[in-house]
C-alpha cells in the first residue's frame, strides 16, 4: 500500500497554479478545489518497482480523476503514435482561408496595376511633383523646402500627414538668415540678394517678374529663410549647441519674417512635427554604404553564430548540465561587461562640454554618434543592463530546484533531435515562408499607398477654415472664393487617390492587407509547430528507439499538416490574428489621440491594451498545445485545444514542475550566442582589435552592421532553439499522455525514458512535500 503523504497546503495550491496564472489562465475554480482538499485528501505517490519501472497510485479525488477536466486517457493497444487514418478537419475555415488567399493575390495585382512606387522614393512638392526625378523640370532639385516650417505644428498635420505650408523643390538649402523684407530693402543696392533669395521661391529668376509685395501676397516666396542642411531629402534647421544652449547659426532667437521673434525651441518643435512623416531614403543611402563595406564581415559573423548554435545543440545532448551553467555564467558575464563598458564611457564624458545635455535637448541629428557623446545615453544603457543582470540572478536563485527537470528535458530533446536531425533545417523553410509573406505585404502596401492621381486639399495654418480638407485645384485656387474666405489657406498636395470604386476603398484595402498578412504569418508559424510536433511525437511513441521511428518523420508530418489540417491551423491563426489586429488598432488610436485624451481615457485604453496582450499570450499558449494534439490525433482545432487544456489541468502539478524554466534556459542560450557574436562585432567595427584582424575603417554608422549581426545572430539561434522548445513541449504532452495510458508493466510499458521518468517523479514528489 502506498505511503500517504502530507495533504497539500495553500502554498501548494498557489504553486500549482503559478504557471497558468502567468499565462493568463486564471483558474479560480481549480485553486478552490485544491484548497478544499487540504483537510482530507491524499496525494498520488510515485514509487519505483524492483524492475525499475515506475508505478503511479492515484487515490479517489485526485487531479487525474477530476471530472471538471475530462477523463484520463485509457490504454489502447493499437495506439502507436500519430494517427495515420485521418480526415480533413475544419473544412469550412480551410475554404475561407483559400478564398482569402485568392483575394489577396487579386488585391496585389490590382495594386500593382494602379500603384507607382516611385512616389515613395522621391519627396513631393505642393503640386504633387517629384523632387529629383529624372526627366522632369525638378531633376536637379532633389531637396524639399518648406516656406514656413512653424506651421508644421498645426493640428492638421496629424490629420492630413502634410505640413500646411507651401513646399517646393530646391537644389540646395539656405545657408544664412534672411527675411523677405531685408532682401527687399537690400535689393535696391545689391541685386545679388534677389538672385540668392529667388532660389527658394516658386519660380527662380534673375529679376522679379512681379512687384515685391505681390510676390509675397501670392505666396510665391517665403517670408524668411534660415541656415539649414539636407536631412532625408528635406531642408531642416542646422541646429548646434553653444555653451549648453541650443542654437541655429549662433542665434537663439530670430525674426520669422512676419514681425515675430521666434526662439530655437519653437523651430525644433516644428522640425520634430515634420519628422513624423518623413521617409528614410537619405539615411538609407548611408546605411547601404555601410552594408556594402561590411557585408562580408556580417556574413562571417552570422556563419559563426550558426556554427555556435550547432555546437550548443550537439553539446546539449551529452553535457546539458554543464552547458546550462555555461549559458548562465556566459550571460551574466556579457551583461557585466556591458555594464562596465557603459560605466567607462559615462566616466570619460565627465566634465566634457555639452555631455550633460539630454537627448531631448539636441533634438533630431543626422549624425547618430552625437547621441553617444551624452552621459544620459550611457547612463540609460547601464541601468537597463543592470536591471537585466539582477533579473537573471534572481530567476536563477528562485528556479534552482527546477533546473534538474529542465536539464532532463533538454537531454531528452537532444536525443529526439539527434534521431531526427532534419528538424534543424526546418527553421530555414519557415524563414523562407515568412520572408515571402513580409515582402508581399510590404510591396502591396507601397503600391496601394501610391495608387491614383494627385489629390489636393485646402489646408489652413491655424486649422480654423470652414473649407479645410475640401478638395481644390492649385492652378485656380487663388481666384476662388475659398482663398478669399480663408486668408492664408493653401491648396496643397495631400495624397494619391481618385473617384473610382477602387480608390475610394484604398484605406479599407490597406486594413485588409495588414489583416491577411497577420493571418498568413501566424499560419506559417502554426504550420511549423504542427509539423515539428508530428515529427517529435513519432519519435516519442516509438517503443524501440530508433528502430521503431518511421522513415522521414518530418516530411510525413508536414504532408499530414498540409493535407488534412490546413483548416485547423488557419482557424487557430485566425483567432490570434484577430487579437493582434485589435491590439494594433488600439495602439494606432493611442498614437493619434495621445494629446487629446483625458486621464480616464488613457487609463481605460491602457487597461484594454494590457488585457489584449494577456489574451494574445493565452491564445498562443493554448494554440501551441492544440497543434501538438492535432499532430498526434488528427482532430479539429476546438476539440484538440480542449483536450490539451484538460490534459494540462489534470496534471497541473507536473505543469508547475516543468514551468517555463526550460524556455528560460533556451532564452539564455540565444542571448549567449547573440552576445558573444555582438562583442566580437563591436570590437571589430570600432577597431578595438587591430592587432588581430583589420576591420572596416570608413563607416557612417558602426552600429548599423553591429545591430545587424546581433539581431541576425539572435534570430539564427532562435531558429535552432525554437526547434528545441517545440520538441520539449511535444515530449511533455506525450509524457502526460503516456502516464495516463500506461502503467509501466510488461503489458503496458512506458514509452518514456527511465531517466526522464525518475527525474519527473522525484521533482513532483518534492513539490508535493513543500
XYZ file of C-alpha atoms in Angstrom:
770
model
C 0.000 0.000 0.000
C 1.367 3.362 -0.910
C 2.508 5.577 1.910
C 0.312 8.619 2.371
C 1.953 11.997 2.245
C 1.053 15.282 3.867
C -2.018 16.903 2.356
C -1.271 19.964 0.240
C -1.181 23.354 1.829
C -2.464 26.638 0.432
C 1.091 27.292 -0.721
C 0.874 24.112 -2.848
C -2.274 25.363 -4.476
C -0.715 28.672 -5.425
C 2.436 26.915 -6.649
C 0.479 24.537 -8.831
C -1.365 27.396 -10.479
C 1.574 29.765 -10.841
C 2.385 28.859 -14.437
C -1.201 29.048 -15.599
C -1.758 32.337 -13.815
C 1.289 33.783 -15.558
C -0.124 32.515 -18.823
C -3.369 34.331 -18.133
C -5.394 31.196 -17.202
C -6.984 32.466 -14.027
C -8.383 29.143 -12.939
C -10.009 30.191 -9.714
C -12.158 27.070 -9.626
C -9.156 24.762 -9.726
C -7.460 26.734 -6.963
C -10.504 26.370 -4.743
C -10.654 22.632 -5.479
C -7.052 22.136 -4.381
C -7.556 24.238 -1.260
C -10.736 22.372 -0.302
C -8.840 19.071 -0.332
C -6.434 20.337 2.278
C -8.172 18.581 5.150
C -8.746 15.090 3.861
C -7.237 14.220 0.508
C -4.039 12.353 -0.049
C -1.745 12.874 -2.982
C -0.528 10.412 -5.531
C 2.667 8.667 -4.610
C 5.316 7.698 -7.083
C 7.277 4.543 -6.343
C 9.862 2.653 -8.302
C 9.319 -1.082 -8.622
C 12.036 -3.687 -8.461
C 12.264 -3.783 -12.198
C 12.971 -0.083 -12.283
C 9.580 0.723 -13.810
C 7.641 3.435 -12.120
C 4.075 2.900 -10.913
C 1.530 5.536 -10.055
C -1.211 5.224 -7.490
C -3.881 7.878 -7.563
C -6.387 7.980 -4.709
C -10.002 8.995 -5.299
C -10.456 12.719 -5.708
C -7.008 13.334 -7.158
C -6.314 15.631 -10.061
C -6.291 12.796 -12.553
C -9.885 11.893 -11.697
C -11.227 15.434 -11.554
C -14.409 15.349 -13.655
C -14.150 19.074 -14.330
C -11.326 18.440 -16.779
C -12.434 15.299 -18.572
C -11.464 11.684 -18.116
C -7.872 10.451 -18.371
C -6.778 8.565 -21.469
C -7.158 4.805 -21.283
C -4.873 2.073 -22.525
C -5.185 1.374 -26.253
C -3.020 -1.477 -27.587
C -3.458 -0.197 -31.144
C -2.160 3.313 -30.404
C 1.391 3.643 -31.763
C 1.792 7.407 -32.011
C 0.439 9.925 -34.539
C -2.742 8.524 -36.050
C -2.346 7.521 -39.703
C -6.045 7.229 -40.576
C -7.179 10.865 -40.732
C -9.744 13.067 -42.408
C -9.768 16.777 -43.222
C -10.603 18.996 -40.260
C -12.247 22.439 -40.111
C -13.051 22.298 -43.820
C -15.144 25.483 -43.768
C -12.268 27.503 -42.337
C -9.950 25.943 -44.917
C -12.244 27.097 -47.743
C -12.453 30.599 -46.279
C -8.683 30.706 -45.901
C -8.128 29.687 -49.536
C -10.647 32.293 -50.738
C -8.849 34.961 -48.717
C -5.524 33.988 -50.259
C -7.021 34.188 -53.771
C -8.488 37.593 -52.926
C -5.142 38.670 -51.523
C -3.417 37.760 -54.789
C -6.026 39.702 -56.765
C -5.570 42.688 -54.437
C -1.825 42.625 -55.059
C -2.337 42.508 -58.826
C -4.818 45.379 -58.678
C -2.437 47.467 -56.574
C 0.418 46.659 -58.966
C -1.644 47.991 -61.903
C -2.630 51.272 -60.215
C 0.374 51.998 -57.990
C 3.685 53.718 -58.657
C 6.400 53.077 -56.032
C 8.482 55.961 -57.373
C 6.138 58.225 -55.425
C 7.659 56.866 -52.226
C 11.266 57.225 -53.381
C 11.014 60.973 -54.045
C 9.641 63.798 -51.866
C 6.632 65.599 -53.323
C 6.074 69.363 -53.522
C 2.756 71.163 -53.030
C 1.777 70.489 -56.642
C 2.406 66.743 -56.401
C 5.608 66.889 -58.474
C 8.590 64.721 -57.512
C 11.857 66.277 -56.383
C 14.881 64.860 -58.181
C 13.032 62.559 -60.578
C 14.824 62.171 -63.893
C 13.148 63.551 -66.988
C 11.248 66.272 -65.099
C 11.943 70.008 -64.505
C 12.871 69.089 -60.924
C 15.571 66.635 -61.973
C 18.354 68.750 -60.411
C 16.195 69.879 -57.494
C 16.398 66.939 -55.129
C 15.568 68.649 -51.811
C 12.176 69.701 -50.445
C 11.962 73.183 -48.920
C 9.183 74.388 -46.566
C 8.153 78.050 -46.834
C 7.041 78.304 -43.200
C 8.273 75.462 -41.028
C 6.492 76.901 -37.967
C 3.123 75.988 -39.460
C 4.115 72.321 -39.184
C 2.992 72.323 -35.555
C -0.615 72.726 -36.742
C -3.124 70.047 -35.661
C -3.922 69.454 -39.340
C -0.514 67.770 -39.644
C -1.869 64.735 -37.784
C -4.965 64.558 -39.977
C -3.521 65.165 -43.436
C 0.071 63.991 -42.869
C 1.101 67.142 -44.744
C 2.584 70.344 -43.364
C 0.113 73.216 -44.082
C 2.614 75.393 -45.920
C 3.892 75.744 -49.456
C 6.560 73.208 -50.367
C 8.883 73.476 -53.358
C 11.845 71.552 -54.742
C 15.264 73.232 -54.487
C 18.805 72.294 -55.431
C 20.322 73.338 -52.094
C 19.237 74.542 -48.660
C 19.635 78.149 -47.419
C 22.870 78.851 -45.574
C 22.109 82.115 -43.735
C 19.402 84.164 -42.045
C 17.489 86.443 -44.389
C 13.940 87.770 -44.281
C 11.933 88.820 -47.317
C 11.822 92.436 -46.123
C 15.588 92.524 -45.608
C 16.076 91.193 -49.115
C 13.612 93.776 -50.469
C 15.468 96.726 -48.973
C 18.911 95.367 -49.910
C 17.846 94.614 -53.489
C 17.986 98.283 -54.331
C 21.714 98.342 -53.696
C 22.720 94.720 -54.264
C 20.740 92.753 -56.839
C 22.531 89.531 -55.983
C 20.371 89.336 -52.856
C 17.374 88.630 -55.093
C 19.192 86.018 -57.138
C 20.086 84.191 -53.925
C 16.643 84.543 -52.322
C 14.742 83.620 -55.505
C 16.232 80.114 -55.350
C 13.687 79.445 -52.607
C 10.717 80.951 -54.457
C 8.294 79.075 -56.672
C 9.933 80.456 -59.813
C 13.634 81.344 -59.640
C 14.546 84.244 -61.958
C 17.282 86.807 -62.476
C 14.830 89.650 -61.844
C 11.411 89.761 -60.177
C 8.541 89.227 -62.635
C 6.029 90.763 -60.209
C 6.062 93.540 -57.694
C 7.742 92.502 -54.436
C 4.554 92.982 -52.442
C 2.574 90.918 -54.954
C 5.096 88.057 -54.753
C 4.520 87.871 -51.032
C 0.727 88.157 -51.335
C 0.616 85.368 -53.913
C 2.734 83.166 -51.640
C 5.386 82.865 -54.336
C 8.254 83.370 -51.849
C 8.862 82.526 -48.192
C 8.781 85.289 -45.570
C 12.164 84.198 -44.180
C 14.946 81.678 -44.619
C 17.452 80.424 -42.068
C 20.523 78.150 -42.033
C 19.518 74.617 -42.958
C 21.038 71.415 -44.207
C 19.629 68.426 -46.106
C 18.183 65.659 -43.969
C 16.109 62.887 -45.531
C 15.931 65.000 -48.715
C 14.386 67.925 -46.854
C 15.789 71.225 -45.622
C 15.980 71.086 -41.845
C 17.311 73.716 -39.421
C 21.040 73.358 -38.801
C 20.928 73.055 -35.013
C 24.044 73.197 -32.865
C 24.901 73.692 -29.202
C 26.916 76.543 -27.724
C 27.668 76.819 -24.008
C 24.967 74.280 -23.320
C 22.316 76.200 -25.318
C 20.599 75.047 -28.471
C 21.316 77.470 -31.317
C 20.953 77.873 -35.058
C 23.538 79.953 -36.860
C 24.886 81.023 -33.438
C 21.486 82.543 -32.609
C 18.891 81.521 -30.069
C 16.219 83.952 -31.318
C 15.496 85.377 -34.767
C 12.857 87.168 -36.871
C 10.453 84.872 -38.743
C 9.744 87.482 -41.438
C 6.250 88.329 -40.213
C 7.380 90.654 -37.437
C 7.512 87.970 -34.729
C 10.590 86.989 -32.774
C 10.968 83.240 -32.559
C 13.290 81.063 -30.499
C 15.115 77.910 -31.447
C 12.952 75.662 -29.250
C 9.861 76.571 -31.309
C 11.732 75.781 -34.501
C 12.849 72.426 -33.143
C 9.231 71.543 -32.250
C 8.211 72.339 -35.826
C 11.038 70.207 -37.242
C 10.007 67.309 -34.998
C 6.473 67.618 -36.353
C 7.697 67.215 -39.914
C 9.925 64.319 -38.891
C 6.865 62.223 -38.092
C 6.012 61.936 -41.778
C 9.484 61.642 -43.328
C 10.829 58.742 -45.312
C 14.345 57.483 -44.591
C 15.868 57.499 -48.041
C 18.912 59.645 -47.185
C 19.769 57.628 -44.109
C 19.052 54.541 -46.156
C 21.789 55.534 -48.579
C 24.340 55.822 -45.781
C 23.152 52.553 -44.316
C 23.504 50.966 -47.758
C 27.083 52.242 -47.956
C 27.852 50.683 -44.570
C 26.330 47.386 -45.674
C 28.350 47.493 -48.912
C 31.523 47.927 -46.825
C 30.801 45.310 -44.176
C 28.608 42.703 -45.877
C 31.286 40.007 -45.839
C 32.003 40.669 -42.152
C 28.301 40.382 -41.443
C 28.145 37.050 -43.273
C 31.167 35.821 -41.335
C 29.505 36.823 -38.056
C 26.222 35.107 -38.956
C 28.094 31.995 -40.068
C 29.909 31.888 -36.721
C 26.538 32.295 -34.980
C 25.154 29.336 -36.921
C 28.171 27.177 -36.071
C 27.973 28.226 -32.429
C 24.273 27.327 -32.316
C 25.037 23.950 -33.938
C 27.766 23.358 -31.377
C 25.397 24.118 -28.500
C 22.766 21.794 -29.969
C 25.292 18.958 -30.171
C 26.692 19.628 -26.700
C 23.207 19.747 -25.156
C 22.848 16.058 -25.920
C 25.851 14.987 -23.859
C 26.559 17.837 -21.448
C 23.229 19.564 -20.860
C 24.012 20.300 -17.203
C 27.435 21.736 -17.928
C 26.137 23.720 -20.869
C 23.358 25.170 -18.743
C 25.922 26.692 -16.399
C 27.862 27.901 -19.426
C 24.698 29.691 -20.538
C 24.140 31.175 -17.100
C 27.701 32.332 -16.477
C 28.096 33.487 -20.092
C 25.005 35.701 -19.983
C 25.948 37.088 -16.574
C 29.459 37.796 -17.860
C 28.241 39.511 -21.030
C 25.831 41.712 -19.086
C 28.580 42.538 -16.579
C 30.918 43.529 -19.426
C 28.181 45.737 -20.878
C 27.644 47.459 -17.527
C 31.397 48.005 -17.110
C 31.748 49.410 -20.636
C 28.807 51.803 -20.154
C 30.299 52.980 -16.869
C 33.683 53.560 -18.523
C 32.096 55.629 -21.304
C 29.997 57.531 -18.756
C 33.111 58.334 -16.720
C 35.027 59.539 -19.787
C 32.310 62.097 -20.509
C 32.551 63.655 -17.053
C 33.496 67.306 -17.413
C 33.269 67.370 -21.220
C 31.260 70.281 -22.636
C 27.668 69.573 -23.658
C 27.830 65.990 -22.358
C 25.252 66.890 -19.702
C 22.608 67.685 -22.327
C 19.650 65.348 -22.675
C 18.578 63.563 -25.832
C 15.559 65.854 -25.978
C 17.783 68.932 -25.880
C 19.761 68.080 -29.011
C 16.660 67.049 -30.968
C 16.966 65.441 -34.401
C 20.533 64.877 -35.542
C 21.775 63.288 -38.742
C 24.969 62.229 -37.003
C 23.835 59.432 -34.694
C 27.221 59.438 -32.941
C 26.224 62.694 -31.224
C 23.847 60.716 -29.022
C 26.776 58.605 -27.809
C 28.520 61.791 -26.629
C 25.866 62.305 -23.947
C 26.143 60.980 -20.413
C 22.412 60.327 -20.384
C 22.721 57.755 -23.190
C 25.350 55.635 -21.455
C 23.663 56.013 -18.065
C 20.406 54.698 -19.576
C 22.186 51.730 -21.156
C 23.930 50.985 -17.861
C 20.644 50.995 -15.903
C 18.935 48.713 -18.439
C 21.794 46.188 -18.371
C 21.934 46.298 -14.566
C 18.222 45.523 -14.360
C 18.648 42.587 -16.746
C 21.578 41.304 -14.675
C 19.506 41.394 -11.485
C 16.561 39.665 -13.188
C 18.764 36.806 -14.415
C 20.367 36.295 -10.995
C 17.046 36.442 -9.117
C 15.398 33.975 -11.507
C 18.392 31.664 -11.159
C 18.037 31.693 -7.359
C 14.294 31.052 -7.286
C 14.270 28.447 -10.061
C 17.249 26.413 -8.858
C 15.072 23.452 -7.776
C 13.535 23.118 -11.232
C 16.762 23.260 -13.179
C 17.171 19.466 -12.928
C 13.864 18.954 -14.732
C 14.934 21.405 -17.425
C 18.222 19.607 -17.919
C 16.439 16.234 -18.173
C 14.032 17.625 -20.757
C 16.901 19.194 -22.670
C 18.683 15.834 -22.776
C 15.523 14.113 -23.964
C 15.001 16.793 -26.598
C 18.614 16.395 -27.723
C 18.081 12.671 -28.239
C 14.968 13.340 -30.334
C 16.744 15.923 -32.478
C 19.717 13.588 -32.788
C 17.459 10.897 -34.256
C 15.626 13.422 -36.484
C 18.348 15.910 -37.494
C 16.262 17.201 -40.407
C 14.207 19.181 -37.871
C 17.125 21.605 -37.532
C 16.741 22.505 -41.205
C 13.030 23.254 -40.924
C 13.562 26.805 -39.493
C 15.120 27.689 -42.864
C 11.844 26.746 -44.581
C 9.895 28.798 -42.052
C 12.223 31.743 -42.665
C 11.615 31.500 -46.428
C 7.827 31.420 -45.973
C 7.912 34.369 -43.572
C 10.156 36.357 -45.925
C 7.691 35.801 -48.792
C 4.757 36.949 -46.638
C 6.563 40.043 -45.356
C 7.811 41.019 -48.822
C 4.389 40.587 -50.426
C 2.711 42.652 -47.695
C 5.282 45.456 -47.930
C 5.164 45.653 -51.729
C 1.349 45.589 -51.754
C 1.197 48.312 -49.098
C 3.542 50.549 -51.106
C 1.612 50.064 -54.336
C -1.694 50.719 -52.570
C -0.329 53.884 -50.968
C 0.850 55.216 -54.342
C -2.288 54.376 -56.323
C -4.238 57.047 -58.180
C -3.759 60.656 -59.211
C -2.650 63.605 -57.019
C -5.402 64.890 -54.732
C -5.148 68.454 -53.404
C -6.875 69.708 -50.276
C -7.382 73.042 -48.554
C -5.053 73.393 -45.563
C -5.169 76.363 -43.186
C -2.208 77.109 -40.907
C -4.432 77.777 -37.897
C -6.856 74.976 -38.722
C -9.912 77.297 -38.437
C -11.108 77.435 -42.038
C -14.623 76.099 -42.696
C -13.433 74.814 -46.073
C -10.456 72.924 -44.654
C -9.857 69.418 -46.087
C -12.014 70.148 -49.136
C -10.533 69.174 -52.473
C -9.183 72.014 -54.615
C -7.302 72.847 -57.793
C -3.915 74.550 -57.180
C -3.956 76.193 -60.603
C -7.017 78.347 -59.869
C -7.121 78.248 -56.079
C -6.058 81.886 -55.559
C -9.006 83.073 -57.667
C -11.664 81.056 -55.818
C -13.962 82.146 -53.005
C -12.177 79.796 -50.600
C -8.950 81.789 -50.836
C -10.885 84.972 -50.027
C -12.866 83.395 -47.179
C -9.804 81.821 -45.566
C -6.799 84.160 -45.798
C -3.554 82.219 -45.540
C -5.115 78.932 -46.683
C -3.211 76.788 -49.191
C -4.188 74.229 -51.803
C -1.563 71.592 -51.133
C -0.962 68.081 -52.363
C -2.479 65.616 -49.865
C -2.257 62.087 -51.258
C -2.782 59.926 -54.306
C -6.331 58.821 -54.958
C -9.254 59.001 -57.348
C -13.008 58.827 -57.711
C -13.267 55.222 -58.839
C -14.605 52.494 -56.540
C -11.059 51.119 -56.146
C -9.632 54.462 -54.992
C -12.478 55.073 -52.559
C -11.594 51.895 -50.688
C -7.802 52.278 -50.583
C -7.831 52.603 -46.774
C -10.014 49.506 -46.470
C -7.654 47.597 -48.751
C -4.697 48.596 -46.555
C -6.502 47.249 -43.487
C -7.336 44.011 -45.330
C -3.713 43.775 -46.478
C -2.496 44.053 -42.881
C -5.039 41.580 -41.503
C -4.327 38.871 -44.087
C -0.612 39.440 -43.534
C -1.043 38.745 -39.810
C -3.165 35.687 -40.634
C -0.519 34.297 -43.003
C 2.331 34.956 -40.579
C 0.541 33.103 -37.794
C -0.398 30.297 -40.190
C 3.234 29.781 -41.218
C 4.277 29.627 -37.556
C 1.402 27.233 -36.778
C 2.384 25.011 -39.707
C 5.937 24.805 -38.366
C 4.761 23.981 -34.846
C 2.366 21.276 -36.039
C 4.983 19.756 -38.348
C 7.671 19.614 -35.659
C 5.168 18.268 -33.130
C 4.235 15.450 -35.505
C 7.877 14.527 -36.093
C 8.794 14.527 -32.390
C 5.614 12.640 -31.457
C 6.683 9.917 -33.909
C 9.973 9.717 -32.022
C 8.351 9.583 -28.575
C 5.795 6.876 -29.397
C 8.439 4.575 -30.887
C 8.873 1.861 -28.266
C 12.310 0.779 -29.520
C 14.276 3.845 -30.488
C 15.492 4.380 -33.151
C 14.300 1.125 -34.815
C 10.583 1.917 -34.500
C 10.859 5.540 -35.649
C 9.058 5.752 -39.026
C 11.120 6.844 -42.046
C 11.154 10.557 -42.893
C 9.012 11.641 -39.904
C 9.420 15.376 -40.626
C 8.324 15.075 -44.259
C 5.399 12.844 -43.261
C 4.275 15.262 -40.536
C 4.479 18.209 -42.950
C 2.377 16.359 -45.519
C -0.260 15.433 -42.926
C -0.465 19.025 -41.650
C -0.930 20.479 -45.152
C -3.253 17.773 -46.487
C -5.590 17.261 -43.535
C -5.255 20.176 -41.118
C -4.885 23.373 -43.131
C -8.337 24.407 -41.897
C -7.487 23.779 -38.239
C -4.208 25.660 -38.481
C -5.989 28.519 -40.281
C -8.653 28.568 -37.547
C -6.119 28.919 -34.743
C -4.166 31.505 -36.743
C -7.352 33.488 -37.438
C -8.120 33.813 -33.728
C -4.605 35.016 -32.994
C -4.553 37.419 -35.987
C -7.853 38.974 -34.873
C -6.484 39.673 -31.401
C -3.279 41.134 -32.832
C -5.312 43.340 -35.189
C -7.299 44.727 -32.263
C -4.052 45.453 -30.435
C -2.712 47.338 -33.458
C -5.905 49.377 -33.708
C -5.671 50.301 -30.020
C -2.025 51.310 -30.455
C -2.891 53.388 -33.534
C -5.670 55.210 -31.704
C -3.371 55.816 -28.760
C -0.718 57.395 -31.005
C -3.174 59.544 -32.958
C -5.205 60.763 -29.984
C -2.447 60.960 -27.388
C -2.652 64.728 -26.921
C -6.451 64.827 -26.881
C -7.009 62.101 -24.289
C -8.054 62.648 -20.702
C -6.501 60.755 -17.810
C -9.520 58.451 -17.575
C -9.496 57.573 -21.267
C -5.738 56.933 -21.160
C -6.230 54.651 -18.163
C -9.029 52.709 -19.866
C -7.017 52.368 -23.058
C -4.015 51.152 -21.080
C -6.220 48.537 -19.410
C -7.564 47.419 -22.778
C -4.081 47.054 -24.229
C -2.960 45.094 -21.182
C -5.975 42.755 -21.393
C -5.456 42.057 -25.084
C -1.735 41.488 -24.500
C -2.588 38.853 -21.895
C -5.249 37.363 -24.159
C -2.777 37.071 -27.033
C -0.287 35.169 -24.887
C -3.019 32.876 -23.530
C -4.153 32.054 -27.064
C -0.543 31.417 -28.144
C -0.115 29.039 -25.197
C -3.308 27.137 -25.998
C -2.679 27.098 -29.753
C 0.795 25.608 -29.379
C -0.505 22.692 -27.320
C -3.572 22.320 -29.548
C -1.268 21.885 -32.551
C 0.519 19.081 -30.694
C -2.813 17.305 -30.208
C -3.712 17.877 -33.865
C -0.383 16.355 -34.922
C -0.988 13.283 -32.747
C -4.738 12.568 -33.084
C -5.766 14.498 -36.217
C -8.875 16.075 -34.656
C -10.269 19.558 -35.292
C -8.899 22.653 -33.618
C -11.544 23.187 -30.941
C -11.504 19.576 -29.744
C -7.700 19.491 -29.782
C -7.491 22.721 -27.783
C -9.996 21.348 -25.259
C -8.140 18.041 -24.929
C -4.798 19.814 -24.482
C -6.227 22.136 -21.846
C -7.880 19.284 -19.950
C -4.706 17.209 -20.081
C -2.656 20.052 -18.621
C -5.225 20.706 -15.914
C -5.418 17.020 -14.960
C -1.658 17.182 -14.433
C -1.443 20.696 -13.054
C 1.292 19.821 -10.541
C 3.529 18.423 -13.244
C 2.915 21.544 -15.323
C 4.026 23.582 -12.323
C 7.132 21.427 -12.056
C 8.001 21.960 -15.693
C 7.022 25.643 -15.576
C 8.800 27.765 -18.183
C 12.264 27.073 -16.793
C 13.285 25.236 -19.944
C 12.224 28.195 -22.067
C 14.243 30.425 -19.748
C 17.297 28.215 -20.258
C 16.896 28.292 -24.054
C 16.466 32.068 -23.968
C 19.754 32.337 -22.122
C 21.333 30.275 -24.886
C 20.016 32.686 -27.532
C 21.312 35.674 -25.569
C 24.683 33.987 -25.136
C 25.065 33.342 -28.876
C 23.966 36.870 -29.827
C 26.072 38.394 -27.052
C 29.276 36.579 -27.988
C 28.944 37.500 -31.660
C 27.891 41.040 -30.694
C 31.017 41.608 -28.582
C 33.267 40.368 -31.381
C 31.442 42.576 -33.906
C 31.682 45.595 -31.585
C 35.439 45.147 -31.159
C 35.823 44.722 -34.928
C 33.664 47.613 -36.159
C 35.064 50.042 -33.577
C 38.647 48.991 -34.435
C 39.426 47.752 -30.926
C 41.303 44.653 -32.154
C 43.577 45.903 -34.980
C 46.396 43.626 -33.814
C 44.290 40.512 -34.540
C 42.263 41.500 -37.582
C 41.867 44.713 -39.542
C 38.209 45.731 -39.662
C 36.412 48.323 -41.830
C 37.564 51.921 -41.227
C 35.124 54.086 -43.208
C 31.697 53.516 -41.655
C 28.990 56.177 -41.345
C 27.229 54.361 -38.507
C 29.161 51.466 -36.974
C 26.038 50.456 -35.048
C 24.255 49.543 -38.318
C 26.314 46.406 -39.090
C 26.667 45.789 -35.350
C 22.912 45.634 -34.774
C 22.503 43.591 -37.944
C 24.961 40.991 -36.671
C 23.427 40.914 -33.177
C 19.824 40.646 -34.390
C 20.756 38.180 -37.113
C 22.673 36.014 -34.635
C 19.747 36.053 -32.219
C 17.316 35.044 -34.981
C 19.607 32.214 -36.094
C 19.917 30.982 -32.512
C 16.155 31.381 -32.095
C 15.600 29.210 -35.164
C 17.712 26.402 -33.702
C 16.450 26.662 -30.124
C 12.787 27.074 -31.171
C 13.044 23.538 -32.502
C 14.192 22.531 -29.026
C 11.294 24.412 -27.426
C 8.714 22.691 -29.630
C 10.430 19.356 -29.076
C 10.231 19.741 -25.308
C 6.572 20.847 -25.409
C 5.701 17.832 -27.547
C 7.647 15.418 -25.348
C 5.975 16.832 -22.246
C 2.471 16.440 -23.706
C 3.312 12.897 -24.826
C 4.793 12.219 -21.371
C 1.494 13.167 -19.694
C -0.456 11.038 -22.183
C 1.952 8.168 -21.547
C 1.322 8.338 -17.799
C -2.422 8.123 -18.343
C -2.335 5.354 -20.948
C 0.279 3.055 -19.435
C 1.447 1.846 -16.033
C 4.996 0.643 -16.721
C 4.107 -3.060 -16.668
C 5.160 -5.553 -19.316
C 1.750 -5.412 -20.958
C 1.539 -1.621 -20.766
C 5.115 -0.314 -20.855
C 6.033 3.333 -20.732
C 7.372 4.908 -23.913
C 9.374 7.481 -21.975
C 12.989 7.019 -20.976
C 13.654 5.872 -17.432
C 15.853 8.885 -16.724
C 13.035 11.281 -17.610
C 10.530 9.328 -15.519
C 12.826 9.272 -12.488
C 13.628 12.977 -12.547
C 9.974 13.949 -13.058
C 8.841 11.582 -10.316
C 11.431 12.906 -7.871
C 10.726 16.535 -8.618
C 6.953 16.067 -8.429
C 7.305 14.387 -5.043
C 9.466 17.269 -3.777
C 6.885 19.774 -4.988
C 4.113 17.991 -3.105
C 6.142 17.975 0.118
C 6.764 21.729 0.070
